[in-house]
Coordinates of C-alpha atoms and ligand atoms in Angstrom, one line a residue:
M1 CA 0.3 0.2 -0.3
T2 CA 1.6 3.4 -1.0
T3 CA 0.5 6.6 0.8
L4 CA -0.5 9.3 -1.9
K5 CA 1.3 12.5 -1.2
I6 CA 1.4 16.0 -2.3
P7 CA 4.8 16.3 -3.5
D8 CA 7.0 19.2 -3.3
L9 CA 5.3 22.2 -4.6
G10 CA 8.1 24.3 -4.9
G11 CA 6.8 27.4 -2.7
P12 CA 3.3 27.8 -2.6
S13 CA 1.0 26.2 0.1
Q14 CA -2.8 25.8 0.7
V15 CA -3.4 25.2 -2.8
E16 CA -6.9 24.7 -4.2
I17 CA -7.8 21.1 -5.4
I18 CA -10.0 22.0 -8.7
E19 CA -10.5 18.9 -10.0
I20 CA -10.4 14.9 -8.8
L21 CA -9.7 12.5 -12.0
V22 CA -10.1 9.5 -10.0
S23 CA -12.2 7.7 -7.6
A24 CA -11.5 4.6 -5.3
G25 CA -11.3 1.6 -6.9
D26 CA -10.1 3.0 -10.2
S27 CA -6.9 1.3 -11.8
V28 CA -4.5 3.8 -12.6
E29 CA -1.3 3.9 -14.6
A30 CA 2.2 5.0 -13.1
E31 CA 2.1 8.9 -14.2
Q32 CA -1.8 9.3 -14.5
A33 CA -3.3 12.2 -13.3
L34 CA -5.1 12.0 -10.1
I35 CA -5.9 15.5 -9.2
V36 CA -5.5 18.9 -10.3
L37 CA -4.3 22.1 -8.4
E38 CA -4.5 25.8 -9.0
T39 CA -3.1 28.9 -7.7
D40 CA -3.6 32.2 -8.9
K41 CA -0.5 31.6 -11.2
A42 CA -0.6 27.9 -12.4
T43 CA -2.5 24.9 -12.8
M44 CA -0.9 21.5 -12.1
E45 CA -1.6 17.7 -12.4
I46 CA -0.7 15.5 -9.5
P47 CA 0.1 12.3 -11.0
A48 CA 0.5 8.6 -9.4
E49 CA 4.2 7.7 -8.7
T50 CA 3.2 4.0 -9.8
A51 CA 0.4 2.0 -10.9
G52 CA -1.9 0.6 -9.0
V53 CA -5.7 0.6 -7.9
I54 CA -6.9 3.7 -5.6
K55 CA -7.8 2.4 -2.1
S56 CA -9.0 5.5 -0.7
L57 CA -9.3 9.5 -1.5
S58 CA -9.2 11.6 1.3
V59 CA -9.6 14.8 -0.3
K60 CA -12.3 16.7 -2.3
V61 CA -12.5 19.6 -4.7
G62 CA -12.2 22.9 -3.1
D63 CA -9.7 21.5 -0.1
K64 CA -6.5 23.5 0.1
V65 CA -3.4 21.4 0.3
S66 CA 0.4 21.9 0.8
S67 CA 3.3 19.9 0.2
G68 CA 3.9 16.6 1.8
D69 CA -0.2 16.2 2.5
V70 CA -1.6 12.9 2.1
F71 CA -4.4 12.7 -0.1
G72 CA -5.2 8.9 -0.5
E73 CA -4.1 5.5 -0.6
L74 CA -3.0 3.4 -3.6
D75 CA -2.5 -0.3 -3.3
S76 CA 0.3 -0.8 -5.8
D77 CA 0.3 -4.5 -5.7
A78 CA -3.2 -4.7 -7.3
S79 CA -2.3 -3.5 -10.6
G80 CA -1.2 -7.1 -11.2
T81 CA 0.8 -7.0 -13.9
E82 CA 4.6 -8.4 -14.1
E83 CA 5.7 -5.0 -15.7
N84 CA 4.1 -2.9 -13.0
A85 CA 5.4 -5.3 -10.2
A86 CA 9.1 -4.7 -12.0
E87 CA 8.4 -0.9 -11.8
E88 CA 7.6 -0.7 -8.5
K89 CA 10.7 -3.1 -7.3
N90 CA 12.9 -0.6 -9.5
A91 CA 11.2 2.3 -8.0
E92 CA 11.9 0.6 -4.2
N93 CA 15.7 -0.2 -5.0
A94 CA 16.3 3.2 -6.7
P95 CA 18.4 5.3 -4.7
A96 CA 16.8 8.1 -3.0
A97 CA 18.0 10.4 -5.6
E98 CA 16.2 9.0 -8.4
Q99 CA 13.1 8.3 -6.6
K100 CA 13.1 12.3 -5.8
T101 CA 12.8 13.1 -9.4
M102 CA 9.3 11.8 -9.6
E103 CA 8.7 15.2 -7.8
V104 CA 10.3 17.4 -10.1
P105 CA 8.0 17.7 -12.7
V106 CA 5.5 19.2 -10.2
K107 CA 8.0 21.4 -8.5
S108 CA 8.9 22.9 -12.1
A109 CA 5.2 23.5 -12.7
V110 CA 5.2 25.8 -10.3
E111 CA 8.6 27.0 -10.6
S112 CA 8.3 27.9 -14.2
T113 CA 11.2 30.2 -14.4
S114 CA 13.4 27.9 -12.4
P115 CA 16.9 28.1 -13.9
Q116 CA 17.7 24.3 -12.5
S117 CA 15.1 22.8 -14.9
A118 CA 17.2 19.9 -16.8
E119 CA 17.5 20.2 -20.6
P120 CA 17.7 17.0 -22.4
A121 CA 20.2 16.4 -24.9
A122 CA 19.4 17.4 -28.6
V123 CA 18.2 14.3 -30.9
D124 CA 18.4 13.3 -34.4
I125 CA 14.9 13.1 -35.7
V126 CA 15.3 11.0 -39.3
I127 CA 12.6 10.5 -42.0
P128 CA 10.1 7.7 -40.9
D129 CA 9.2 4.7 -42.9
L130 CA 7.6 6.0 -46.1
G131 CA 6.1 2.8 -47.2
G132 CA 8.6 1.6 -49.2
S133 CA 9.0 4.6 -51.4
E134 CA 12.7 6.0 -51.9
Q135 CA 14.0 9.3 -52.9
V136 CA 10.8 11.3 -52.2
E137 CA 10.9 14.8 -53.1
V138 CA 10.4 17.5 -50.1
I139 CA 8.0 19.9 -51.6
E140 CA 7.4 21.9 -48.3
V141 CA 9.4 22.7 -45.0
Q142 CA 6.9 24.0 -42.7
V143 CA 9.2 24.8 -39.8
S144 CA 12.6 26.7 -39.4
A145 CA 15.5 26.5 -37.3
G146 CA 14.6 27.9 -33.5
D147 CA 10.8 26.8 -34.1
E148 CA 8.9 25.4 -31.2
I149 CA 7.0 22.4 -32.4
D150 CA 4.6 20.0 -31.1
A151 CA 5.0 16.4 -31.9
E152 CA 2.3 16.0 -34.3
Q153 CA 2.9 19.3 -36.2
T154 CA 3.7 18.9 -39.8
V155 CA 7.5 19.4 -40.4
L156 CA 7.7 18.2 -44.1
V157 CA 5.4 17.7 -46.6
L158 CA 7.1 15.0 -49.4
E159 CA 5.4 14.3 -52.7
S160 CA 5.8 11.2 -54.7
D161 CA 4.1 10.5 -58.1
K162 CA 1.7 8.6 -56.0
A163 CA 1.1 10.6 -53.1
S164 CA 1.9 13.4 -51.0
M165 CA 2.3 13.3 -47.1
E166 CA 3.1 15.3 -44.1
I167 CA 5.9 14.2 -42.2
P168 CA 5.8 15.2 -38.1
A169 CA 8.9 15.7 -36.1
G170 CA 7.0 12.8 -33.5
Q171 CA 8.5 14.6 -30.6
A172 CA 8.0 17.8 -29.1
G173 CA 10.6 20.4 -28.9
T174 CA 12.5 23.3 -30.6
I175 CA 14.4 22.9 -33.5
V176 CA 18.0 23.4 -33.5
S177 CA 18.7 22.5 -37.6
L178 CA 16.9 21.5 -40.6
A179 CA 18.9 19.0 -42.6
V180 CA 16.7 19.1 -45.5
A181 CA 15.2 21.9 -47.9
V182 CA 12.7 22.1 -50.3
G183 CA 13.5 20.2 -53.6
A184 CA 15.5 17.4 -51.8
K185 CA 15.0 13.9 -52.2
V186 CA 14.7 11.9 -49.1
S187 CA 14.4 8.2 -47.9
A188 CA 13.5 6.7 -44.5
G189 CA 16.3 7.0 -42.2
D190 CA 17.8 10.3 -43.4
L191 CA 18.5 12.8 -41.3
M192 CA 15.5 15.3 -40.7
L193 CA 16.3 17.5 -38.2
T194 CA 18.0 18.0 -34.6
L195 CA 15.6 18.6 -32.1
Q196 CA 16.0 19.9 -28.4
P197 CA 13.3 18.1 -27.0
K198 CA 10.7 19.8 -24.3
A199 CA 11.6 18.2 -21.5
A200 CA 8.6 16.1 -19.8
L201 CA 9.2 18.5 -17.0
S202 CA 9.0 22.0 -19.4
T203 CA 5.7 20.3 -21.1
K204 CA 4.3 20.2 -17.8
T205 CA 5.8 23.8 -17.0
E206 CA 3.9 25.0 -20.0
I207 CA 0.8 23.7 -19.4
A208 CA 1.0 24.8 -15.7
K209 CA 2.0 28.3 -16.4
T210 CA -1.2 28.7 -18.6
P211 CA -3.0 31.0 -16.4
P212 CA -6.7 30.2 -16.4
K213 CA -8.1 33.3 -18.0
K214 CA -7.6 35.0 -21.3
T215 CA -4.5 32.7 -21.9
E216 CA -2.7 32.6 -25.4
T217 CA -3.7 29.0 -25.8
A218 CA -7.2 29.8 -25.1
E219 CA -7.3 32.8 -27.4
S220 CA -5.7 30.7 -30.2
E221 CA -8.0 27.7 -29.6
V222 CA -10.8 30.3 -30.2
A223 CA -9.6 31.8 -32.9
A224 CA -8.4 28.4 -34.6
A225 CA -12.1 26.8 -34.0
S226 CA -14.2 29.5 -34.9
E227 CA -14.0 29.2 -38.8
P228 CA -15.2 25.3 -38.7
Q229 CA -17.6 26.4 -35.9
R230 CA -19.4 28.7 -38.2
A231 CA -19.2 26.1 -40.7
A232 CA -21.2 23.8 -38.7
P233 CA -24.9 24.2 -38.7
D234 CA -25.1 25.0 -34.7
T235 CA -28.1 23.1 -33.8
V236 CA -26.9 22.6 -30.4
T237 CA -27.7 25.4 -28.1
S238 CA -23.8 26.0 -26.8
S239 CA -22.9 27.7 -23.8
S240 CA -19.7 29.7 -25.5
T241 CA -18.2 32.3 -23.6
P242 CA -18.3 35.1 -25.9
Q243 CA -15.0 36.8 -24.5
G244 CA -13.2 33.8 -25.1
E245 CA -12.3 33.0 -21.4
V246 CA -11.3 29.4 -21.0
H247 CA -11.0 27.8 -17.7
A248 CA -9.8 24.1 -17.8
G249 CA -7.1 22.3 -16.5
P250 CA -4.5 20.2 -18.5
A251 CA -6.0 17.0 -18.4
V252 CA -9.5 18.4 -19.6
R253 CA -7.7 20.3 -22.7
K254 CA -6.1 17.0 -23.5
L255 CA -9.3 15.1 -23.9
A256 CA -11.1 18.2 -25.8
R257 CA -8.1 17.9 -28.1
E258 CA -8.9 14.1 -28.5
F259 CA -12.4 14.6 -29.1
G260 CA -11.7 18.0 -31.2
V261 CA -13.8 20.0 -29.1
E262 CA -13.4 23.8 -28.8
L263 CA -13.3 24.5 -25.3
A264 CA -15.1 28.0 -25.6
L265 CA -18.3 26.2 -26.5
V266 CA -18.2 23.9 -23.6
K267 CA -20.2 25.1 -20.5
G268 CA -18.1 24.6 -17.6
N269 CA -20.0 23.1 -14.4
G270 CA -16.9 22.7 -12.2
P271 CA -16.1 25.3 -9.5
K272 CA -15.5 28.7 -10.7
H273 CA -17.0 27.8 -13.9
R274 CA -14.4 25.4 -14.6
I275 CA -14.9 22.8 -17.6
T276 CA -14.7 19.4 -16.5
K277 CA -14.4 16.0 -18.1
D278 CA -17.9 15.4 -17.5
D279 CA -18.6 18.8 -19.3
I280 CA -16.4 17.6 -22.2
Q281 CA -18.4 14.1 -22.1
H282 CA -21.7 15.7 -22.0
Y283 CA -20.9 18.2 -25.0
V284 CA -19.5 15.2 -27.1
K285 CA -23.1 13.2 -26.5
Q286 CA -25.1 16.6 -27.1
R287 CA -23.1 17.3 -30.5
L288 CA -23.7 13.6 -31.6
S289 CA -27.3 13.6 -30.8
A290 CA -27.6 17.1 -32.6
A291 CA -25.9 16.1 -35.9
S292 CA -28.0 12.6 -36.2
S293 CA -31.3 14.3 -35.7
T294 CA -29.8 16.9 -38.4
V295 CA -29.8 14.0 -40.6
Q296 CA -33.0 12.9 -39.8
T297 CA -34.8 16.5 -40.4
G298 CA -32.8 17.0 -43.8
A299 CA -31.3 20.1 -42.4
G300 CA -27.7 21.1 -42.3
I301 CA -25.1 19.8 -44.9
P302 CA -26.0 16.3 -46.3
T303 CA -23.1 14.2 -47.3
V304 CA -22.0 13.3 -50.6
P305 CA -23.1 9.5 -51.1
V306 CA -20.0 7.4 -51.6
V307 CA -20.4 5.7 -55.0
D308 CA -18.6 2.4 -56.1
F309 CA -17.7 3.9 -59.8
A310 CA -16.0 0.7 -60.9
K311 CA -19.4 -1.1 -61.1
F312 CA -20.0 1.4 -64.1
G313 CA -16.6 1.1 -66.2
P314 CA -12.9 0.9 -65.6
V315 CA -11.6 3.8 -63.1
S316 CA -8.1 4.8 -61.9
E317 CA -7.2 6.8 -59.0
S318 CA -5.2 10.3 -59.2
P319 CA -4.4 11.5 -55.8
L320 CA -4.8 15.2 -55.3
N321 CA -1.5 17.2 -54.2
N322 CA -1.0 19.2 -51.4
I323 CA -1.9 22.4 -53.2
K324 CA -4.9 21.0 -54.6
R325 CA -6.2 19.5 -50.9
A326 CA -5.4 23.0 -49.6
T327 CA -7.2 24.8 -52.2
A328 CA -10.0 22.2 -51.4
R329 CA -10.1 23.1 -48.1
A330 CA -9.9 26.8 -48.5
M331 CA -13.1 26.5 -50.9
T332 CA -15.0 24.9 -48.7
T333 CA -14.4 26.9 -45.9
A334 CA -15.3 29.9 -48.2
W335 CA -18.6 28.4 -49.6
L336 CA -19.6 27.5 -46.2
N337 CA -18.9 30.7 -44.3
V338 CA -19.3 33.7 -46.8
P339 CA -22.9 34.4 -48.2
Q340 CA -21.7 36.1 -51.3
V341 CA -23.1 37.8 -54.4
T342 CA -21.4 38.6 -57.6
Q343 CA -21.9 41.8 -59.4
F344 CA -21.3 41.9 -63.2
D345 CA -20.1 45.0 -64.9
Q346 CA -18.4 45.8 -68.4
A347 CA -15.6 48.4 -68.7
D348 CA -14.7 50.0 -71.9
I349 CA -10.8 49.6 -72.2
T350 CA -10.3 50.7 -75.6
D351 CA -8.2 53.7 -74.8
L352 CA -6.4 51.7 -72.0
E353 CA -5.6 48.8 -74.3
N354 CA -4.1 51.6 -77.0
Y355 CA -2.1 52.9 -74.2
R356 CA -0.8 49.3 -73.2
K357 CA 0.2 48.4 -76.7
Q358 CA 2.3 52.2 -76.9
Q359 CA 3.9 51.3 -73.5
N360 CA 4.7 47.8 -74.5
D361 CA 6.3 49.3 -78.0
R362 CA 8.3 51.9 -75.6
Y363 CA 9.6 49.3 -72.9
A364 CA 10.1 46.6 -75.5
R365 CA 13.9 47.4 -75.5
Q366 CA 13.9 46.9 -71.7
G367 CA 12.1 43.4 -72.1
I368 CA 9.1 44.8 -70.0
K369 CA 5.7 43.5 -71.6
F370 CA 2.5 44.9 -70.0
S371 CA -0.6 42.8 -69.8
I372 CA -3.8 44.2 -68.8
V373 CA -3.7 42.7 -65.2
P374 CA -1.4 45.3 -63.9
F375 CA -3.5 48.3 -65.1
V376 CA -6.6 46.5 -63.9
L377 CA -4.6 46.1 -60.2
K378 CA -3.7 50.0 -60.0
A379 CA -7.5 50.5 -60.9
I380 CA -8.7 48.2 -58.1
A381 CA -6.2 49.8 -55.4
K382 CA -7.6 53.2 -56.1
T383 CA -11.1 51.9 -55.7
L384 CA -10.5 50.1 -52.6
E385 CA -9.0 53.4 -51.2
D386 CA -12.3 55.1 -52.3
F387 CA -14.2 52.2 -50.8
P388 CA -12.3 51.1 -47.5
V389 CA -15.1 48.5 -46.5
F390 CA -13.8 46.3 -49.6
N391 CA -10.3 46.7 -48.0
A392 CA -11.7 45.3 -44.9
S393 CA -12.1 42.0 -42.8
L394 CA -14.9 40.9 -40.5
S395 CA -13.5 40.3 -37.0
A396 CA -13.7 36.7 -35.4
D397 CA -16.8 37.7 -33.3
G398 CA -18.5 39.3 -36.3
E399 CA -19.1 42.2 -34.3
K400 CA -16.5 44.9 -36.0
L401 CA -14.7 45.3 -39.2
I402 CA -10.9 45.5 -39.4
L403 CA -10.4 48.2 -41.7
K404 CA -6.6 48.0 -43.4
Q405 CA -4.1 50.8 -43.9
Y406 CA -2.5 49.2 -46.7
V407 CA -3.5 47.7 -49.8
H408 CA -2.2 44.2 -50.5
I409 CA -3.9 42.5 -53.6
G410 CA -3.3 38.6 -54.2
V411 CA -3.6 37.6 -58.0
A412 CA -4.4 34.1 -58.3
V413 CA -2.1 32.3 -60.7
D414 CA -2.7 29.0 -62.6
T415 CA 0.4 26.8 -62.0
P416 CA 0.9 23.1 -62.9
K417 CA 0.3 21.9 -59.7
G418 CA -3.0 24.0 -59.1
L419 CA -3.9 27.7 -57.9
L420 CA -1.4 29.7 -55.8
V421 CA -2.1 33.4 -55.0
P422 CA 1.2 35.4 -54.6
V423 CA 0.2 38.8 -52.9
I424 CA 1.6 42.1 -54.5
R425 CA 2.1 44.3 -51.5
D426 CA 1.2 48.1 -51.2
V427 CA -0.4 48.3 -54.8
N428 CA -1.2 51.6 -54.4
Q429 CA 2.1 52.7 -54.0
K430 CA 3.6 51.1 -56.8
S431 CA 3.7 52.3 -60.6
V432 CA 2.0 50.0 -63.2
T433 CA 6.1 48.9 -64.5
Q434 CA 7.0 47.9 -60.7
I435 CA 3.3 45.8 -60.1
T436 CA 4.3 44.3 -63.8
Q437 CA 8.1 43.3 -62.9
E438 CA 6.7 41.7 -59.6
L439 CA 3.7 39.9 -60.8
T440 CA 5.8 38.2 -63.5
D441 CA 8.6 37.4 -60.7
K442 CA 6.0 36.1 -58.5
A443 CA 4.0 34.0 -61.0
E444 CA 7.2 32.5 -62.3
L445 CA 8.2 31.3 -58.4
A446 CA 4.8 30.4 -58.1
R447 CA 5.1 28.0 -61.2
L448 CA 8.0 26.8 -60.2
G449 CA 6.8 25.7 -56.8
K450 CA 9.3 28.5 -55.0
L451 CA 6.8 31.3 -53.9
P452 CA 7.8 31.7 -50.1
L453 CA 4.7 31.3 -47.8
T454 CA 5.2 34.8 -47.0
D455 CA 4.5 36.0 -50.3
M456 CA 1.0 34.2 -50.2
Q457 CA 0.0 36.1 -47.2
G458 CA -1.7 39.3 -46.1
G459 CA -3.8 39.9 -48.9
C460 CA -7.0 42.7 -48.5
F461 CA -8.5 41.6 -51.8
S462 CA -7.9 39.2 -54.7
L463 CA -8.3 39.2 -58.7
S464 CA -8.8 36.2 -60.7
S465 CA -7.9 36.9 -64.2
L466 CA -9.1 34.1 -66.7
G467 CA -9.2 36.9 -69.7
G468 CA -5.8 35.2 -71.2
I469 CA -8.0 32.0 -71.4
G470 CA -11.7 33.0 -72.2
G471 CA -15.2 33.2 -70.8
T472 CA -17.5 35.9 -70.8
A473 CA -18.3 36.0 -66.9
F474 CA -17.7 33.9 -63.8
T475 CA -18.4 33.9 -60.2
P476 CA -14.9 33.9 -58.3
I477 CA -15.2 32.6 -54.7
V478 CA -14.4 35.3 -51.9
N479 CA -11.1 34.4 -50.2
P480 CA -11.9 34.8 -46.4
P481 CA -11.2 36.6 -44.3
E482 CA -11.2 38.8 -47.5
V483 CA -14.5 40.3 -48.4
A484 CA -14.4 40.7 -52.0
I485 CA -12.5 39.3 -55.1
L486 CA -12.5 40.8 -59.0
G487 CA -12.9 38.3 -61.8
L488 CA -11.7 39.2 -65.0
S489 CA -13.1 37.5 -68.1
K490 CA -11.6 37.8 -71.9
A491 CA -12.4 41.4 -73.5
S492 CA -14.1 41.5 -76.6
M493 CA -15.0 44.3 -79.2
Q494 CA -18.7 45.1 -78.5
P495 CA -20.9 47.4 -80.6
V496 CA -21.8 50.2 -77.9
W497 CA -24.4 52.8 -78.6
D498 CA -22.9 56.3 -78.2
G499 CA -25.9 57.9 -78.3
S500 CA -26.1 58.4 -81.8
A501 CA -24.5 55.3 -83.4
F502 CA -23.0 51.8 -82.4
V503 CA -19.1 52.0 -82.3
P504 CA -16.7 49.4 -81.7
R505 CA -15.5 49.5 -78.2
L506 CA -13.1 46.8 -76.2
M507 CA -15.3 45.6 -73.3
L508 CA -13.7 43.7 -70.3
P509 CA -16.1 41.6 -68.3
L510 CA -15.7 42.0 -64.7
S511 CA -17.4 39.9 -62.1
L512 CA -17.1 41.1 -58.7
S513 CA -18.0 38.8 -55.8
Y514 CA -18.4 40.0 -52.1
D515 CA -19.5 38.9 -48.6
H516 CA -22.8 40.3 -48.0
R517 CA -22.3 40.5 -44.3
V518 CA -19.8 42.9 -45.0
V519 CA -20.9 44.7 -48.3
D520 CA -24.4 45.9 -49.4
G521 CA -25.3 45.4 -52.7
A522 CA -25.4 49.2 -53.3
E523 CA -21.9 49.7 -52.3
A524 CA -20.9 46.7 -54.7
A525 CA -22.6 48.4 -57.6
R526 CA -21.0 51.9 -56.7
F527 CA -17.6 50.0 -56.3
G528 CA -18.3 48.4 -59.7
Q529 CA -18.9 51.5 -61.3
R530 CA -16.0 53.3 -59.9
L531 CA -13.7 50.3 -61.2
V532 CA -15.3 50.9 -64.6
M533 CA -14.6 54.5 -64.4
Y534 CA -10.9 54.1 -63.6
L535 CA -10.4 51.4 -66.3
Q536 CA -12.2 53.5 -69.0
D537 CA -9.7 56.6 -67.8
L538 CA -6.8 55.5 -66.3
R539 CA -5.9 59.2 -65.6
D540 CA -8.4 59.5 -62.9
V541 CA -6.5 57.3 -60.6
L542 CA -4.0 60.0 -60.2
M543 CA -6.5 62.7 -59.2
Ligands
LIG1 N1 -8.7 39.9 -72.1 C1 -8.4 39.8 -73.4 N2 -7.1 39.2 -73.4 C2 -6.4 39.0 -72.3 C3 -7.0 39.2 -70.9 C4 -8.4 39.6 -71.4 N3 -9.1 40.1 -70.2 N4 -6.1 38.9 -69.9 C5 -4.9 38.4 -70.6 N5 -5.2 38.7 -71.7 C6 -4.4 38.4 -72.9 C7 -3.0 38.9 -72.5 O1 -2.9 40.1 -72.7 C8 -1.9 38.2 -73.2 O2 -2.2 38.4 -74.6 P1 -0.7 38.6 -75.5 O3 0.4 37.8 -75.2 O4 -1.0 38.9 -76.7 O5 -0.3 40.3 -74.9 C9 -2.8 36.9 -73.1 O6 -4.0 37.0 -72.8 C10 -2.0 35.9 -71.7 O7 -2.3 36.3 -70.7 P2 -1.8 35.7 -69.2 O8 -3.3 35.3 -68.7 O9 -1.1 34.5 -69.6 O10 -1.4 36.8 -68.5 P3 -1.7 38.1 -67.8 O11 -0.8 38.9 -67.4 O12 -2.8 38.6 -68.2 O13 -2.5 37.2 -66.4 C11 -1.9 35.5 -64.6 C12 -1.3 36.8 -65.5 C13 -0.9 35.2 -63.5 C14 -3.0 36.1 -63.9 C15 -2.4 34.6 -65.4 O14 -1.3 34.1 -66.1 C16 -3.0 33.4 -64.8 O15 -2.4 32.5 -64.2 N6 -4.5 33.5 -65.0 C17 -5.4 32.1 -64.3 C18 -6.0 32.7 -63.1 C19 -6.6 31.6 -62.6 O16 -6.5 30.4 -62.7 N7 -8.0 32.0 -62.0 C20 -8.9 31.1 -61.5 C21 -8.8 31.2 -60.2 S1 -10.1 30.4 -59.3 O17 -10.1 29.1 -59.6

């Protein structure tokens, strides 16, 4: 029989028990959390030192405990397995110093800044078994030296001719150095990176350090989950805390992560509205029953039926590459979240086209060739300045607009691997020549698969030009959190009535899709008209 004692808490005394995770009769494993304590600075789990069966617990939620206090008894013989017996024996025979290390995690959890925390040695992480494939190309490196990563976080994306795969480090820690770069070919066993592992104690430290209110973790969890939550039809009355406050211990957070539950939406029934494991389980049950009743009533998003196409004729399979999968996810997110409308217009670009041709002749010797796109970008930038609501994003809670003081525009580029959207920054401050050169360079890098991720971030508005290919109009999909996108179709000569006769004019079809939560139809029509005006006479952009 082992007495369960509160280990050295490294200073604080009379610490409140906020959760009891086990009951008498429960079998527990060594290191399994038994109770959760919380000071005003930290939350910490008290684990079992050995496996066994809980005989009794002498504390309850709300009790205050200090280092050395007894909180129960554990029958360590009752766990039965040889492994446990051996572990216990080892524990008994272990020198005092070794046994003491079991207390260290808790101590460190409190003394988070303790300089004595032992750092484990850096380890080399190799490419795992790739299912037989060899010399597989690295198409993405998602981390850099110095990054702190989770065990499951993707480090590399590999792509063979059959599939693309994401490779995690398998261990949490800080990256000391990376041994591979985009374009490298790797096989199982090759060195991927050197990692300074996150010590068991520092993992606990981080969790325990998390203050109960408005933590970074809590806020990022809210932000990260807000998109999918908006996507799902919320048929359950959720008890979300709109302020984004999440009050839960590490064990509960772990359980929530395992279920994919967004903690901000779970009502906490524990002390101080703390979320308990029971709350998570209850929430999951509610969601599941809501989902099944949704299907029965026909509301919500019905699933696409699974069809065995081979029944109807020969088929082959072609896996989607990473870019196509990312596009599929982004398009679904956009489609489900943004109530969008498309406004069509036509701009008379006859004069602009003549001007473009003149400039092409003029700049030919410098090797610069202007297409219509950079002129349109310039006209868009001015229109965005005139209509700031189009250069804005809706805040995560949908309560306010975030108006951007910069004008960065994403341009959809068709590449052999799929759609990429390089962002041209500060379009309002650049000349058409600068925009042409930047777009040419970035489109080229995108097509070669070498466009840095940072060059695809920060866009306020997007342009999708299909004019080089054809079509008379289309409905581009808004790329949230942007609120609008302009589609260009192929310009063509049209007979236009000038008041006394039909005259041939080069007309450019414009398709403006916008987020109707942010932009009203009248505003969109005005935006379209202003853009048409600038394209008809780009001199107005200067005014
Ligand atoms: N009307 C008539 N002709 C047009 C035109 C338009 N709206 N837009 C382009 N053209 C002409 C160009 O002037 C060029 O002709 P010349 O060689 O005779 O001058 C030719 O078509 C080829 O243009 P382009 O499309 O290759 O080049 P661009 O600068 O106009 O566009 C870029 C650059 C990057 C936008 C384009 O190459 C591209 O990738 N477009 C596809 C974008 C896409 O896939 N969008 C869909 C996203 S949603 O799935």
